[in-house]
Each structure stands twice: as C-alpha cells, then as structure tokens.
mmCIF file of C-alpha atoms and ligand atoms in Angstrom:
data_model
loop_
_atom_site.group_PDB
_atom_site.id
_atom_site.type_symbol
_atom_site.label_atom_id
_atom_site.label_comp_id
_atom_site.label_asym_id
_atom_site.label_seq_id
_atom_site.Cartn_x
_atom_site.Cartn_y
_atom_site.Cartn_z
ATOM 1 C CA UNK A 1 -11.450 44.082 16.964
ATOM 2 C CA UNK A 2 -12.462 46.157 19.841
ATOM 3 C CA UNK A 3 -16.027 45.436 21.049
ATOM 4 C CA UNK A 4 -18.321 48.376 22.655
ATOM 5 C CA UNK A 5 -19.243 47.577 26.364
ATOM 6 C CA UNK A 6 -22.468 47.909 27.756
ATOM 7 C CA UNK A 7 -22.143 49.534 31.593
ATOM 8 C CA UNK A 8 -24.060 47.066 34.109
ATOM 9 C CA UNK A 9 -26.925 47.688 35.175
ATOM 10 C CA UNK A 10 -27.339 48.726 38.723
ATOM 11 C CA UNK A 11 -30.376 47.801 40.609
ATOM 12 C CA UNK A 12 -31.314 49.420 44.069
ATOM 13 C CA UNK A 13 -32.924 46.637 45.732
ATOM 14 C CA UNK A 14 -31.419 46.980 48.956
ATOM 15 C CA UNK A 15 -29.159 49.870 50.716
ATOM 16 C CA UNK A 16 -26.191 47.868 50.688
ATOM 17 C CA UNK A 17 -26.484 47.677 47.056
ATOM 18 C CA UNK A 18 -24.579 50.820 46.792
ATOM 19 C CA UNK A 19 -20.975 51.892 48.712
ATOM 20 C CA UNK A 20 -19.863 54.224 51.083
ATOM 21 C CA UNK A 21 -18.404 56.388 48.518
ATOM 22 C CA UNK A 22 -21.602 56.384 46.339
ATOM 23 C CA UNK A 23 -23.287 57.282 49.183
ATOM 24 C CA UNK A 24 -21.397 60.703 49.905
ATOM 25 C CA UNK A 25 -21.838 61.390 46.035
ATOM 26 C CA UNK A 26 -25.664 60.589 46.243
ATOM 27 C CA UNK A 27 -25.949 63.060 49.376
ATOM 28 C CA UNK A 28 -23.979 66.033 47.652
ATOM 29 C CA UNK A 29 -26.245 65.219 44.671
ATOM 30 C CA UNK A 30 -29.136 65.743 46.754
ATOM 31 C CA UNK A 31 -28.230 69.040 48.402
ATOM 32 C CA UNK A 32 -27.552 70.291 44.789
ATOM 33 C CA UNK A 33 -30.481 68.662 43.223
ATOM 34 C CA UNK A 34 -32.903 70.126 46.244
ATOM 35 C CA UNK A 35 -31.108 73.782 45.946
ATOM 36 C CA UNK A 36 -32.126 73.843 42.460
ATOM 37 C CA UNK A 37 -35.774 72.867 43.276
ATOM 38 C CA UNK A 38 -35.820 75.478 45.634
ATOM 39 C CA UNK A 39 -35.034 78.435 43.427
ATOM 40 C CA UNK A 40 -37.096 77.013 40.280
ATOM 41 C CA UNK A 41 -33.509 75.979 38.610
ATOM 42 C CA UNK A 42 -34.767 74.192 35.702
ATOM 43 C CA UNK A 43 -32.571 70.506 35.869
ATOM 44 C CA UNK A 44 -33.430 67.910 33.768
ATOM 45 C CA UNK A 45 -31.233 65.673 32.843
ATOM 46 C CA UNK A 46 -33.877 62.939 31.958
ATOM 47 C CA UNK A 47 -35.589 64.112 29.370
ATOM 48 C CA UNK A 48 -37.354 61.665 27.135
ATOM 49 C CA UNK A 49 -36.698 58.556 29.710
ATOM 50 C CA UNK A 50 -39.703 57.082 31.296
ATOM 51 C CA UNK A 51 -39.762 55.630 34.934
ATOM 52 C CA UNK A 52 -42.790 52.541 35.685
ATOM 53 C CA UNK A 53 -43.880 52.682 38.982
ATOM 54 C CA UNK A 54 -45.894 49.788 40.102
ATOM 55 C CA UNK A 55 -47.223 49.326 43.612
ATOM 56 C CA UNK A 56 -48.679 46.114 44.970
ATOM 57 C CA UNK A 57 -49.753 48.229 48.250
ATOM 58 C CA UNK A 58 -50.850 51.828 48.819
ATOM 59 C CA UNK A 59 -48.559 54.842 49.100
ATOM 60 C CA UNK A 60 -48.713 58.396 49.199
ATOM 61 C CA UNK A 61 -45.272 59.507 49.715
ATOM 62 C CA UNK A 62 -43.400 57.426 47.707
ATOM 63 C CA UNK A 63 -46.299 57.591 44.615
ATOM 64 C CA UNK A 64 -45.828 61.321 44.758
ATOM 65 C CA UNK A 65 -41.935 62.200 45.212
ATOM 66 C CA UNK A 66 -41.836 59.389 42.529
ATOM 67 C CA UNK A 67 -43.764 60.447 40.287
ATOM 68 C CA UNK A 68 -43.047 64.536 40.875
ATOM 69 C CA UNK A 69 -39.593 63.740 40.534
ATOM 70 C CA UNK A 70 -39.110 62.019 37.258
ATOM 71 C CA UNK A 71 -40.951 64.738 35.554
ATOM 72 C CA UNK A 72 -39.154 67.330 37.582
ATOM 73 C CA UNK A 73 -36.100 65.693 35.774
ATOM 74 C CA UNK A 74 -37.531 66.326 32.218
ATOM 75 C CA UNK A 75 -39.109 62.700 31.945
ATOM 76 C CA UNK A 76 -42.544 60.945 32.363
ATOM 77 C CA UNK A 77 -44.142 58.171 34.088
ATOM 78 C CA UNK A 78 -46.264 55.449 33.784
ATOM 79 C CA UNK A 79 -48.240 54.124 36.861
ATOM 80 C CA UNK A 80 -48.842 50.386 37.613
ATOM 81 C CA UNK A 81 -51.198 48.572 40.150
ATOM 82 C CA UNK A 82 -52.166 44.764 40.908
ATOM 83 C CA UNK A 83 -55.442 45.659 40.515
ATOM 84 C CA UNK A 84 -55.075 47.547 37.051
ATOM 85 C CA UNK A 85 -52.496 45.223 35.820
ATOM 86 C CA UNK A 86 -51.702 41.766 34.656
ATOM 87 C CA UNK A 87 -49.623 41.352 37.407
ATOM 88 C CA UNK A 88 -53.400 41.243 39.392
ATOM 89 C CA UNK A 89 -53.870 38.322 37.103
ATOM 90 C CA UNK A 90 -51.132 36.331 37.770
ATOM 91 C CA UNK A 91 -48.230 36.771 35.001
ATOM 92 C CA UNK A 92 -45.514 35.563 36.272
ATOM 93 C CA UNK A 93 -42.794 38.525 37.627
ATOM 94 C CA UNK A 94 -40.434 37.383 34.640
ATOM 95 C CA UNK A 95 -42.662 38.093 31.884
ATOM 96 C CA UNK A 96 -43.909 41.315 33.050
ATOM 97 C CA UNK A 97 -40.289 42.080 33.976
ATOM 98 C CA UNK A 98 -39.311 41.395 30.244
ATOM 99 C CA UNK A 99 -42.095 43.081 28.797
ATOM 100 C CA UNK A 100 -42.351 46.298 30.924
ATOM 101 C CA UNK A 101 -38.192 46.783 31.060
ATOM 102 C CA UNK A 102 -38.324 47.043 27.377
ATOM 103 C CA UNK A 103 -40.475 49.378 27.112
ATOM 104 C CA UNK A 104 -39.249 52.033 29.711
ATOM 105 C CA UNK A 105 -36.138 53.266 31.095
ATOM 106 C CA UNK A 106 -36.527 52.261 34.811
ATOM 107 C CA UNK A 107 -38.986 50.933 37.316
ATOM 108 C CA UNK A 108 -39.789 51.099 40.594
ATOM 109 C CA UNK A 109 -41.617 48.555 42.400
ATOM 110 C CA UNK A 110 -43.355 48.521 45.660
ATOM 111 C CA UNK A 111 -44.139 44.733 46.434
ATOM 112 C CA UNK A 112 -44.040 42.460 49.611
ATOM 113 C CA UNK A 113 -41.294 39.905 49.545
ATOM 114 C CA UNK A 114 -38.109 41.047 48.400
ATOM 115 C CA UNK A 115 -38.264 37.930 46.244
ATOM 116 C CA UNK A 116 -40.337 39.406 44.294
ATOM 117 C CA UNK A 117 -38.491 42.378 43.105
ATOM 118 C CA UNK A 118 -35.083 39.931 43.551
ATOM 119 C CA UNK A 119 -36.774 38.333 40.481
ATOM 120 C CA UNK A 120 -38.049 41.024 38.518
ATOM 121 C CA UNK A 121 -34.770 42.693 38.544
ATOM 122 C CA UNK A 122 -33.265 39.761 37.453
ATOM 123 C CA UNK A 123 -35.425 39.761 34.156
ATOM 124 C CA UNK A 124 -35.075 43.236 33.719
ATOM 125 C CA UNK A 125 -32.971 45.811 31.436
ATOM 126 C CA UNK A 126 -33.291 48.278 32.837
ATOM 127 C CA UNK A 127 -32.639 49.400 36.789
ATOM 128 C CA UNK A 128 -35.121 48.682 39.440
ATOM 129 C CA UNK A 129 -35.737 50.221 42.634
ATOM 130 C CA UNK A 130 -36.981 49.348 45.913
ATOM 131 C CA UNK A 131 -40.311 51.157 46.933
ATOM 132 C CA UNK A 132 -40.532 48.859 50.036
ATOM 133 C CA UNK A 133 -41.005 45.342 50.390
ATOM 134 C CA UNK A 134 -42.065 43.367 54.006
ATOM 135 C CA UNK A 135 -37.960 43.405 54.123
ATOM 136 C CA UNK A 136 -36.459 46.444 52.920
ATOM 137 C CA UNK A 137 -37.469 50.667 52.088
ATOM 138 C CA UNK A 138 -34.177 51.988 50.889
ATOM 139 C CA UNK A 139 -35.540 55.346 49.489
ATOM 140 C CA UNK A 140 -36.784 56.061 52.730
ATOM 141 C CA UNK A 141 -33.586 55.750 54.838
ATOM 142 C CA UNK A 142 -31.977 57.267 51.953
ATOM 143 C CA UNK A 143 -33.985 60.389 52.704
ATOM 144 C CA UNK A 144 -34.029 60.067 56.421
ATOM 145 C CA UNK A 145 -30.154 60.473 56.461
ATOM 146 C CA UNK A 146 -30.049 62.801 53.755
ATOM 147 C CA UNK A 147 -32.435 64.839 56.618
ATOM 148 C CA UNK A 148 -29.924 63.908 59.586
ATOM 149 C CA UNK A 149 -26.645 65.471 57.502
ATOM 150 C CA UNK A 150 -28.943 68.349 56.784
ATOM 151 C CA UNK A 151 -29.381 69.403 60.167
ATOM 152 C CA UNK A 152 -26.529 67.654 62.319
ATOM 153 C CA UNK A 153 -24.123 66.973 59.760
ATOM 154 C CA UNK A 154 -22.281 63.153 59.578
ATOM 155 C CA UNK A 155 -24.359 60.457 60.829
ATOM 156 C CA UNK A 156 -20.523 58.515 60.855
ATOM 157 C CA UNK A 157 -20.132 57.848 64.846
ATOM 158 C CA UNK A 158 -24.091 58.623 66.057
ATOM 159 C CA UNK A 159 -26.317 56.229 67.835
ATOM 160 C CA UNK A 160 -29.921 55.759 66.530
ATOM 161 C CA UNK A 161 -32.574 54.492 68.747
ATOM 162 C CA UNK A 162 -35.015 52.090 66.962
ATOM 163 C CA UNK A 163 -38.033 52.181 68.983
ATOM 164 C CA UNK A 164 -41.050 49.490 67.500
ATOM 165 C CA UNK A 165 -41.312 46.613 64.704
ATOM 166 C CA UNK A 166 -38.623 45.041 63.597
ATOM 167 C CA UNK A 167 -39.627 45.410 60.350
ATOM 168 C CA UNK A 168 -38.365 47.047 56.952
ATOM 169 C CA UNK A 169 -37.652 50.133 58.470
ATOM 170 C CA UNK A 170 -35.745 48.548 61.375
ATOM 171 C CA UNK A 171 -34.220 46.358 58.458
ATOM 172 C CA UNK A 172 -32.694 49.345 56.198
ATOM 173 C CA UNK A 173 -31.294 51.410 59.259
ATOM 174 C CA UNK A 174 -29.412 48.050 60.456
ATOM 175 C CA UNK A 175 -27.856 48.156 56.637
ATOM 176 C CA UNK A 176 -27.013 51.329 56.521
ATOM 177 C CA UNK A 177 -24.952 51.242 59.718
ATOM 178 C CA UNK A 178 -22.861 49.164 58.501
ATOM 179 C CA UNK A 179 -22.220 50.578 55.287
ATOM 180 C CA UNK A 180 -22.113 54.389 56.711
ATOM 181 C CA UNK A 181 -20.280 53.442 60.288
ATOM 182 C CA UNK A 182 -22.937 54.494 62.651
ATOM 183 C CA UNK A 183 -24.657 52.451 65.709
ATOM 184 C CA UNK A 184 -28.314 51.377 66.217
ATOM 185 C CA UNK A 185 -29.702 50.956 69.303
ATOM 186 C CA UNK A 186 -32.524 48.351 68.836
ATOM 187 C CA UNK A 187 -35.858 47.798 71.090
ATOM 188 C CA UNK A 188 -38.853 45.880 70.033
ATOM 189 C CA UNK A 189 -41.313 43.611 71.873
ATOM 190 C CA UNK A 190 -40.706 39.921 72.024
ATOM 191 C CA UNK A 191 -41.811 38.451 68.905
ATOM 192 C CA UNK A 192 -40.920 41.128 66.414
ATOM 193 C CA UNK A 193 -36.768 41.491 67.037
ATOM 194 C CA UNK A 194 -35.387 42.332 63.676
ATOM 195 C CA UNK A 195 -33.225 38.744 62.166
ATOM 196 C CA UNK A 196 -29.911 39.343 61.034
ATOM 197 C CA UNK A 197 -29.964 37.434 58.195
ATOM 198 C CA UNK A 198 -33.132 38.880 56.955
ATOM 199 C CA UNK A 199 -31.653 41.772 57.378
ATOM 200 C CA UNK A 200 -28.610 40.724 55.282
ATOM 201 C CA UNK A 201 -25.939 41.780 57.649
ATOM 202 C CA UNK A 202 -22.339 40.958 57.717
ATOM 203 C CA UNK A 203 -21.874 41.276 61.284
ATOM 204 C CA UNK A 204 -23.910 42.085 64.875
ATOM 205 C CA UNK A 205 -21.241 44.578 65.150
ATOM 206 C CA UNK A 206 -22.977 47.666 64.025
ATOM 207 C CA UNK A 207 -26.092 47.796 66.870
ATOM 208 C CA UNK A 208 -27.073 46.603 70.183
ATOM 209 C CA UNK A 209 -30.171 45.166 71.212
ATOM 210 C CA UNK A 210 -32.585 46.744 74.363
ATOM 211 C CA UNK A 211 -35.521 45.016 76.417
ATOM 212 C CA UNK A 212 -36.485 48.401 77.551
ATOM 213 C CA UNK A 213 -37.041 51.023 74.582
ATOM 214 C CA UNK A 214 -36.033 54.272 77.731
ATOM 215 C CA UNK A 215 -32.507 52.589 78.073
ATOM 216 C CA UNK A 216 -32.307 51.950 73.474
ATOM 217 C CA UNK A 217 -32.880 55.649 73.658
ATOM 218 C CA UNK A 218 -30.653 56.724 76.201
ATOM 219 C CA UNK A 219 -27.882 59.193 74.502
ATOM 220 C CA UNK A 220 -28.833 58.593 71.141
ATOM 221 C CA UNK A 221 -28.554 61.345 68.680
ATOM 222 C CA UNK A 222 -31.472 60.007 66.591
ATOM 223 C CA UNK A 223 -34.763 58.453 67.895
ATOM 224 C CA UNK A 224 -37.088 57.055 65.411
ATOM 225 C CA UNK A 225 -39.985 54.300 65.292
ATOM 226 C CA UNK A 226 -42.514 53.318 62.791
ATOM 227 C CA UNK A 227 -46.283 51.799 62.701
ATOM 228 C CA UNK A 228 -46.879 48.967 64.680
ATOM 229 C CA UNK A 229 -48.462 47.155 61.867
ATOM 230 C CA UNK A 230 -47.215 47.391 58.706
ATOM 231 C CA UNK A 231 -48.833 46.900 55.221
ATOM 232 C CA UNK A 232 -49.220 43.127 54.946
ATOM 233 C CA UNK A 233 -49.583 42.494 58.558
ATOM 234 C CA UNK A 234 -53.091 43.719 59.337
ATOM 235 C CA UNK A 235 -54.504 40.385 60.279
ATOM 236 C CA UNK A 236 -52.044 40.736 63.104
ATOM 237 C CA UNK A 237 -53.344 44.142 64.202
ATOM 238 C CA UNK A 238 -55.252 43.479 67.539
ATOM 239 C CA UNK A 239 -52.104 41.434 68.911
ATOM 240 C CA UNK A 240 -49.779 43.698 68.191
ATOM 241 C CA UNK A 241 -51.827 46.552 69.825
ATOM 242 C CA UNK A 242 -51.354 44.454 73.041
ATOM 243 C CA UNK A 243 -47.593 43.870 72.187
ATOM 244 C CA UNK A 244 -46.529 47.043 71.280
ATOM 245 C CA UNK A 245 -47.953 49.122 74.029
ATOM 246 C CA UNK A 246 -45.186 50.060 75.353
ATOM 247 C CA UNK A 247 -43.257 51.236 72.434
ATOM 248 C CA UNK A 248 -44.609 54.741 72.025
ATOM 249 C CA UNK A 249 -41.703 57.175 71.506
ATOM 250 C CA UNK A 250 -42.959 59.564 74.250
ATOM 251 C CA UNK A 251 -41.309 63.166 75.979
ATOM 252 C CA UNK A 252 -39.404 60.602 78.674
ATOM 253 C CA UNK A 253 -37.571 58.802 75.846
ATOM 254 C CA UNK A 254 -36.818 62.094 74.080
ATOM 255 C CA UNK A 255 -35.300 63.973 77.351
ATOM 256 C CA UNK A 256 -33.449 60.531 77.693
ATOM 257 C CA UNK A 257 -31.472 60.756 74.094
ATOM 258 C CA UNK A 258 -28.871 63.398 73.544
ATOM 259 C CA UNK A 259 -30.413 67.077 74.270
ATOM 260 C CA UNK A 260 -30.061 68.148 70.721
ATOM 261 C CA UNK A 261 -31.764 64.320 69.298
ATOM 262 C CA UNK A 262 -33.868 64.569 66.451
ATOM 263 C CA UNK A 263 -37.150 62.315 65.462
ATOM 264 C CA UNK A 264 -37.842 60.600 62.628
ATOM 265 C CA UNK A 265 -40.881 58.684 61.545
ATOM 266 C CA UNK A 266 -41.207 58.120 57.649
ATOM 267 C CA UNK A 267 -44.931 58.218 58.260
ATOM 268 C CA UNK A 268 -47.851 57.423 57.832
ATOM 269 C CA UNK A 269 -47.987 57.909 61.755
ATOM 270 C CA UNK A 270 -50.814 57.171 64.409
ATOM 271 C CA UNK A 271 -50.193 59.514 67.613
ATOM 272 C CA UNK A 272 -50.887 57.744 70.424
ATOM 273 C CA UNK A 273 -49.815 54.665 69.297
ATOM 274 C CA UNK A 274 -45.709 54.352 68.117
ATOM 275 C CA UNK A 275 -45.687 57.682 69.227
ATOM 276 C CA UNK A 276 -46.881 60.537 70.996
ATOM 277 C CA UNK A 277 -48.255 63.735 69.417
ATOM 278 C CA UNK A 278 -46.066 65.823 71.290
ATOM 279 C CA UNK A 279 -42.610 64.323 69.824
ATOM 280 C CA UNK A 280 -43.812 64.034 66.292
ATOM 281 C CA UNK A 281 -45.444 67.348 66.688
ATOM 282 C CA UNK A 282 -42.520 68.711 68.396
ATOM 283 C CA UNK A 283 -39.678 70.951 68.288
ATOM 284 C CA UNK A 284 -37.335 67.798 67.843
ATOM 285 C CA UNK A 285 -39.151 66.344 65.271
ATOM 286 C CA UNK A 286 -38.049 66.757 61.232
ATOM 287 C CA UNK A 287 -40.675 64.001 59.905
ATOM 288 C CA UNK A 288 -41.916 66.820 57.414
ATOM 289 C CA UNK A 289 -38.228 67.427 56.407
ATOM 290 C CA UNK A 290 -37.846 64.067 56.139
ATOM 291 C CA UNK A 291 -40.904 63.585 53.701
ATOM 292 C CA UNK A 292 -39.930 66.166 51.535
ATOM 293 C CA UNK A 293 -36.768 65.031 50.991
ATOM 294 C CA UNK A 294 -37.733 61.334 49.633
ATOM 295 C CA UNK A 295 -38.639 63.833 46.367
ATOM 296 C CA UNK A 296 -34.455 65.393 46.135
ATOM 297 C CA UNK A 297 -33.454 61.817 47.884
ATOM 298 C CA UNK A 298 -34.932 60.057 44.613
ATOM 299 C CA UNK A 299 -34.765 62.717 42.031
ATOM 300 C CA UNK A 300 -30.469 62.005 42.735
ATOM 301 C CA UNK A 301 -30.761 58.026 43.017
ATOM 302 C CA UNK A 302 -32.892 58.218 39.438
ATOM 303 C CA UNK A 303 -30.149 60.342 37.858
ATOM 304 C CA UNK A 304 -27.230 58.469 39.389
ATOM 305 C CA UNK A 305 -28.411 54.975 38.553
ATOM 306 C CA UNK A 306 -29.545 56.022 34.741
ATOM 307 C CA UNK A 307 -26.616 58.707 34.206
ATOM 308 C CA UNK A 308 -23.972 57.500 36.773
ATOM 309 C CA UNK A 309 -21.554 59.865 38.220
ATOM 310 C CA UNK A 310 -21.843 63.606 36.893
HETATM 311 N N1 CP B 1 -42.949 56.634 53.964
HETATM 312 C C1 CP B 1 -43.560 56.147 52.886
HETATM 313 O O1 CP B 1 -43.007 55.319 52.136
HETATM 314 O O2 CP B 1 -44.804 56.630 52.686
HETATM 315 P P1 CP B 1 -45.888 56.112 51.647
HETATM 316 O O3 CP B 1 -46.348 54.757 52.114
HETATM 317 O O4 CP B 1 -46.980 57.136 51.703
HETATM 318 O O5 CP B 1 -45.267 56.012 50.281
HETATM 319 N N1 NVA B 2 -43.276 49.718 57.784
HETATM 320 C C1 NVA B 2 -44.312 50.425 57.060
HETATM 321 C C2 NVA B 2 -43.714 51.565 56.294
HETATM 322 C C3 NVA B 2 -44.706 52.384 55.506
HETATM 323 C C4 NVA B 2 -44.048 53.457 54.709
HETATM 324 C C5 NVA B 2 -45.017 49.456 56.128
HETATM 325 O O1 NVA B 2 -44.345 48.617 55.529
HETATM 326 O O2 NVA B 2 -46.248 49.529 56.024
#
C-alpha cells in the first residue's frame, strides 16, 4: 500500500533557510513577477489562500508590500498586533501558533527574538516568514539584492560595505554572503560588532572587519548602513548617538567605494545621522528601488514557499 506524502513545510526564518539555487529561481521569479505588475498582467496564483501578518513592532514597508502583495496574488489577509491580539495577553506562542496556522495558509511574523518565531514555526502548519526580529530581516536583503542584480547584475564576487549597528541588517547581509559568494566589509563602533554565532555563520570567511568605516568602504561595490537604534533598543538611544557619530555614510565614503557603488538603506532613514542627505538623496542611491521591490521580492517568496517551483 502506497501512502500519499505530504511536502514539508518550508519556513523562512532566516536567509540561510533557503539555497543558492533557490535563490537564482526566487530572483528570476521576481523579475517576472515585477514585469507583470508593471504592465497590469493579472497573476494570481493564490487565490483563495490567506496570509496572517502579525507585528509585535511598527512597520510601514513590510505591512504594505505584505499586505499589497498577497492580494495582488489573488488572496487576502488578515492583520495581527500585540495590542489587538491575545498574543498582547500573554498566550503562549504555541497555542496561538496552533490556532492561527489552522486557520490560514501562511503567516508572517514581525517579533523581537528570533526565539520567538523559532517557536511559533515550530507549532505551525503552515509556513512562516521572517518580518524582522532583533536578529534577522530576510525579506529585506532579499529585496536589496534583488535591487543590486537589477542594476549591476551578480552580486557573486562584490564587496559590500556595512557601515553602522551590528544589528539584523548587518546579521542577514553576513548570511547571505555566504550562501551567494560575495564579501562584506564590516565597520561598527565598539560595542555593537555583529557576533558570529548570532549571526549563525559557518565560517569568518565571507567578510572582514574595519575600525574605520572610510577604509570598510574603500572599493566596495555596495555601501549600505541602517538606523543607529533599532526597534527594541530605544532605551539605548542617547548612547548610541555618542557612539555612532562617526558612522554616517557621507560623499567621502561614497567617492572612496568603487565609482559606479550603489547605496542602500532599507529605511526608515534619519539624514544626518547613519547617513547624509546627499548619498541617500543622491545619484548613487536606489533606496526607493529597493523599497519597492520588498512588494515583487515577497509576492515570489509567498508563491514559492506555498506553490514551490513553477
Ligand atoms: N525596511 C522595513 O522593513 O521597513 P518597515 O519597518 O517600514 O516595514
Ligand atoms: N534595524 C532596523 C530595521 C528597520 C526596518 C530595526 O530593527 O528597527
């Protein structure tokens, strides 16, 4: 007696959750998924499957591309907060995991430690996705190099400059580098260096670490940075104002990378702080590129991890 098999469920918790080769799928996806957007292509593949989204902090990128997407994609969504939730009253992650996973196709969580969505994925039927945690944003680096192919081509060989916190952001890039075989070149203040094992790396192989943020960016193809306090931290604000003042992407660090670099910033952004109004407001910045495409970026991670290969 043959018995039917049930495909596993995969989760996107982290970026090394998927593979290299998923990877170039996912980014074809996108280009296909965005071209059809573009020219009002009808495309939805999801039609009666419901995404949860349930964030723990605010958001306005991730809420909307989220949200947008799934019903771009022929489904619907149902919206989730601590405040508006049980999960504000204190039912434990498992139940609500249970509960809500049986009720919907996938969820997406935005939550602060990646325990938390560790466990609720556990307890869930359904996949789960990462919309940031203290440790990890996966849909945003997804994006970001979904933006760099777009206008350099392969990120496979290129040096990113981290310039700031090392902090979720710093986190994700570090994974991806070693899954997608390109370098980071890391700078933070003392106090804030990314860990490796937070950061759940296999190796220090894949980047390099800078005192000075000028010499991280020297010859890098990519320069990007990120808030000096992120959500979860703001008790910390005043001394990190002190610590970070010298991490502000400015013109010197942009002349310094590769003529043709690009910036990034996944935003939200405060010029004159991580960096200067005249990069992210510049001719070498793509941060509204790179905001738009969390919407194709997730609209192709959705479909893949509900449909699988097409
Ligand atoms: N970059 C990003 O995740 O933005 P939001 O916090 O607005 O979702
Ligand atoms: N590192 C920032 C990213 C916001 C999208 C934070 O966690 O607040």
């Amino acid at each position: 007696m043959t018995t039917a098999t049930t495909p596993a469920i995969r989760h996107y918790l982290q970026f090394a959750d998927l593979s290299a080769d998923e990877y170039t799928y996912l980014f074809d996806r996108m280009a296909i998924i965005k071209k059809k957007f573009k020219t009002y292509e009808k495309h939805q593949p999801l039609v009666d499957r419901t995404l949860a989204m349930i964030f723990e902090k605010a958001s306005t990128r991730t809420r909307v591309s989220f949200e947008a997407g799934m019903y771009q994609l022929g489904g619907s969504v149902v919206h989730l907060t601590t405040g508006d939730s049980q999960l504000g009253r204190a039912e434990p992650i498992e139940d609500s995991a249970k509960v809500i996973s049986r009720m919907v196709d996938i969820v997406m969580i935005r939550t602060y430690e990646q325990t938390k969505i560790d466990t609720f994925a556990e307890h869930s039927r359904v996949p789960v996705i990462n919309g940031l945690t203290n440790e990890f944003h996966p849909c945003q680096i997804l994006a970001d190099i979904f933006t760099y192919i777009e206008h350099r081509g392969s990120i496979q060989g290129k040096t990113v400059a981290w310039v700031g916190d090392g902090n979720n952001m710093a986190n994700t890039w570090l994974q991806a580098s070693e899954i997608l075989g390109f370098k980071v070149h890391v700078s933070t203040p003392s106090g804030y260096e990314v860990d490796q094992s937070v950061a759940g790396l296999r190796s220090a192989d894949s980047y390099k670490v800078f005192k000075d943020p000028m010499e991280a960016c020297r010859g890098a193809d990519l320069v990007t940075t990120d808030v000096w306090t992120s959500m979860g931290y703001e008790a910390e604000n005043e001394a990190r104002r002190k610590a970070f003042a010298d991490w502000c992407v400015d013109e010197d660090m942009m002349r310094i990378a590769q003529p043709g670099a690009l910036f990034m910033h996944c935003l939200p952004a405060h010029r004159g702080e991580e960096v200067q109004a005249e990069v992210i407001d510049g001719p070498q910045s793509v941060v509204w590129d790179e905001a738009e495409n969390r919407l194709h970026a997730q609209k192709a991670l959705m479909e893949f991890l509900l449909l699988g290969k097409l």
